[in-house]
PDB file of C-alpha atoms in Angstrom:
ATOM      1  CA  UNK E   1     337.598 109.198 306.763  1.00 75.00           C
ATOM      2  CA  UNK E   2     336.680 106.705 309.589  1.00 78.00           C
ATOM      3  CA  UNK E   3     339.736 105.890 311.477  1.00 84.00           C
ATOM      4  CA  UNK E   4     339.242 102.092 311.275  1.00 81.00           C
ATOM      5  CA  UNK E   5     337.906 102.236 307.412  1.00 81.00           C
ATOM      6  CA  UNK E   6     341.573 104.138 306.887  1.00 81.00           C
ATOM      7  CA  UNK E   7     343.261 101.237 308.545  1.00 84.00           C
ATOM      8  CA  UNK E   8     341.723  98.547 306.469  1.00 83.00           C
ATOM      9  CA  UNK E   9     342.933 100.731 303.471  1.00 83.00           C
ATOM     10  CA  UNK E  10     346.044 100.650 304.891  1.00 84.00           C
ATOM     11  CA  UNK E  11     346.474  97.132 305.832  1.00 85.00           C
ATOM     12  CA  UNK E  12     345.225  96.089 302.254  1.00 83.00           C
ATOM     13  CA  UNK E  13     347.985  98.503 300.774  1.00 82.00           C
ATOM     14  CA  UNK E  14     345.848 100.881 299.144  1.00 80.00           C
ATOM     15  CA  UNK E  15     347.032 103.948 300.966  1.00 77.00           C
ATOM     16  CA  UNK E  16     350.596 102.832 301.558  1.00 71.00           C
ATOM     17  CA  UNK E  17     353.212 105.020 299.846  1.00 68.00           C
ATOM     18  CA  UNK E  18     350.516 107.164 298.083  1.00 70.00           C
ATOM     19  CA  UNK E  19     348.545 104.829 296.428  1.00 77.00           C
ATOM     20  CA  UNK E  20     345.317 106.530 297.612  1.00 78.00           C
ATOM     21  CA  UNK E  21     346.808 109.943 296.693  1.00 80.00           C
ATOM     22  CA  UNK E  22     346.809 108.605 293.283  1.00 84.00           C
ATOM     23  CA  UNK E  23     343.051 107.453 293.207  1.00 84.00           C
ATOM     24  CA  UNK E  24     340.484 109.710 291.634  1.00 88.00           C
ATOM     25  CA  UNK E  25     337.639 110.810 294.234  1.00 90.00           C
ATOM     26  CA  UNK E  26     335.304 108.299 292.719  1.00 93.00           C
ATOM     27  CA  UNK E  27     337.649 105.267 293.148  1.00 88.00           C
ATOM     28  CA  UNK E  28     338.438 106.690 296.534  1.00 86.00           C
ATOM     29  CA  UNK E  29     334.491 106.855 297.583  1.00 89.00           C
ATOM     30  CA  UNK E  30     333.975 103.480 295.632  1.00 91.00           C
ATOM     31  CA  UNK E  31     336.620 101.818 297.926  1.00 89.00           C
ATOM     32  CA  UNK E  32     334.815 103.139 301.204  1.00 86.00           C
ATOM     33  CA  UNK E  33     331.967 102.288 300.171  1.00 90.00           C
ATOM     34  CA  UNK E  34     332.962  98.861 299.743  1.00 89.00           C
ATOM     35  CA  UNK E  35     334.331  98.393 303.082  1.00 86.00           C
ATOM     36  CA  UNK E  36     331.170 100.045 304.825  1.00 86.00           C
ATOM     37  CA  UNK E  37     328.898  97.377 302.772  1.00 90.00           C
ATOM     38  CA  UNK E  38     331.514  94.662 304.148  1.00 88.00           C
ATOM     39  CA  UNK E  39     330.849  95.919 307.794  1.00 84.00           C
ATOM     40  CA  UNK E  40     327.228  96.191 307.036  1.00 85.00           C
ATOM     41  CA  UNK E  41     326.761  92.515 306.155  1.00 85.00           C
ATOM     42  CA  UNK E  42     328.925  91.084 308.234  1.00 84.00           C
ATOM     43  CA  UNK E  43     326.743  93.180 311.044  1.00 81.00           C
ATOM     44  CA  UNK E  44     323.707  91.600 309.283  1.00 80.00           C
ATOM     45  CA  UNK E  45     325.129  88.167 309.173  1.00 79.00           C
ATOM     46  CA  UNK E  46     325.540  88.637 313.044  1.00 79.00           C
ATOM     47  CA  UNK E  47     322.092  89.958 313.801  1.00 75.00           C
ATOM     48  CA  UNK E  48     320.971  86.218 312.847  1.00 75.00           C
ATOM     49  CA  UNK E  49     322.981  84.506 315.093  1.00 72.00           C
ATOM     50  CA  UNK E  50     322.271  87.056 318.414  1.00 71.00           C
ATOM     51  CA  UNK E  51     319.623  89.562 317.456  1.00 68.00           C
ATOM     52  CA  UNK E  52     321.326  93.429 317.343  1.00 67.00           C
ATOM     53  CA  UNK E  53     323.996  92.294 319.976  1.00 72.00           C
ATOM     54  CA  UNK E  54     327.172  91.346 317.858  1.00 77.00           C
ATOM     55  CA  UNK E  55     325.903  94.096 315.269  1.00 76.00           C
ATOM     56  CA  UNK E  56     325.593  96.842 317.000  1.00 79.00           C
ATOM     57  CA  UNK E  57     329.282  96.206 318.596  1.00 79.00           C
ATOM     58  CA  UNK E  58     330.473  95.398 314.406  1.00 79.00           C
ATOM     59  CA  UNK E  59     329.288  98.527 313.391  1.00 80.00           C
ATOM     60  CA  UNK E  60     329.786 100.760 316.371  1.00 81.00           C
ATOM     61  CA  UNK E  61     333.750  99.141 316.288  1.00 80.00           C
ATOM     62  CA  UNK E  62     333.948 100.269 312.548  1.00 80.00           C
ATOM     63  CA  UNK E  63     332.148 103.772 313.084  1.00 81.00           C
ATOM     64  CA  UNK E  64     329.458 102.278 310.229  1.00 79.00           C
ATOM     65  CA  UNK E  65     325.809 103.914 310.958  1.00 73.00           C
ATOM     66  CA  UNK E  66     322.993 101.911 310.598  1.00 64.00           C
TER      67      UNK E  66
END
C-alpha cells in the first residue's frame, strides 16, 4: 500500500488497533480506492486553478498515477 494512502487510513482510525486486519479484501480495496479518487479530484480541482502545476505535485505527494 502507498505509504501516504496508509497514513490517511491511519489518521482516520481505520487501521488503528487492527481495524484494517478485520476488513475483508474488498472493503480494504474499496477504502483505497476511495482515497485515490479523493487525491484524483482534488488534483483535478487544482489543474483549473494552475494548469498541471499543483496536480502533478498532489498526486506525485500521494504516490496517485495519473
Amino acid at each position: 500500500m502507498n505509504p501516504h494512502v496508509e497514513d490517511l487510513l491511519y489518521q482516520a482510525g481505520l487501521i488503528a488497533d487492527g481495524c484494517w486486519d478485520e476488513l475483508g479484501t474488498y472493503e480494504r480495496e474499496a477504502i483505497e480506492q476511495l482515497v485515490i479518487i479523493a487525491v484524483r479530484e482534488c488534483a483535478n480541482l487544482a489543474d483549473e486553478a494552475e494548469p498541471y502545476k499543483a496536480a502533478d505535485l498532489i498526486k506525485k505527494h500521494f504516490g496517485v498515477e495519473s
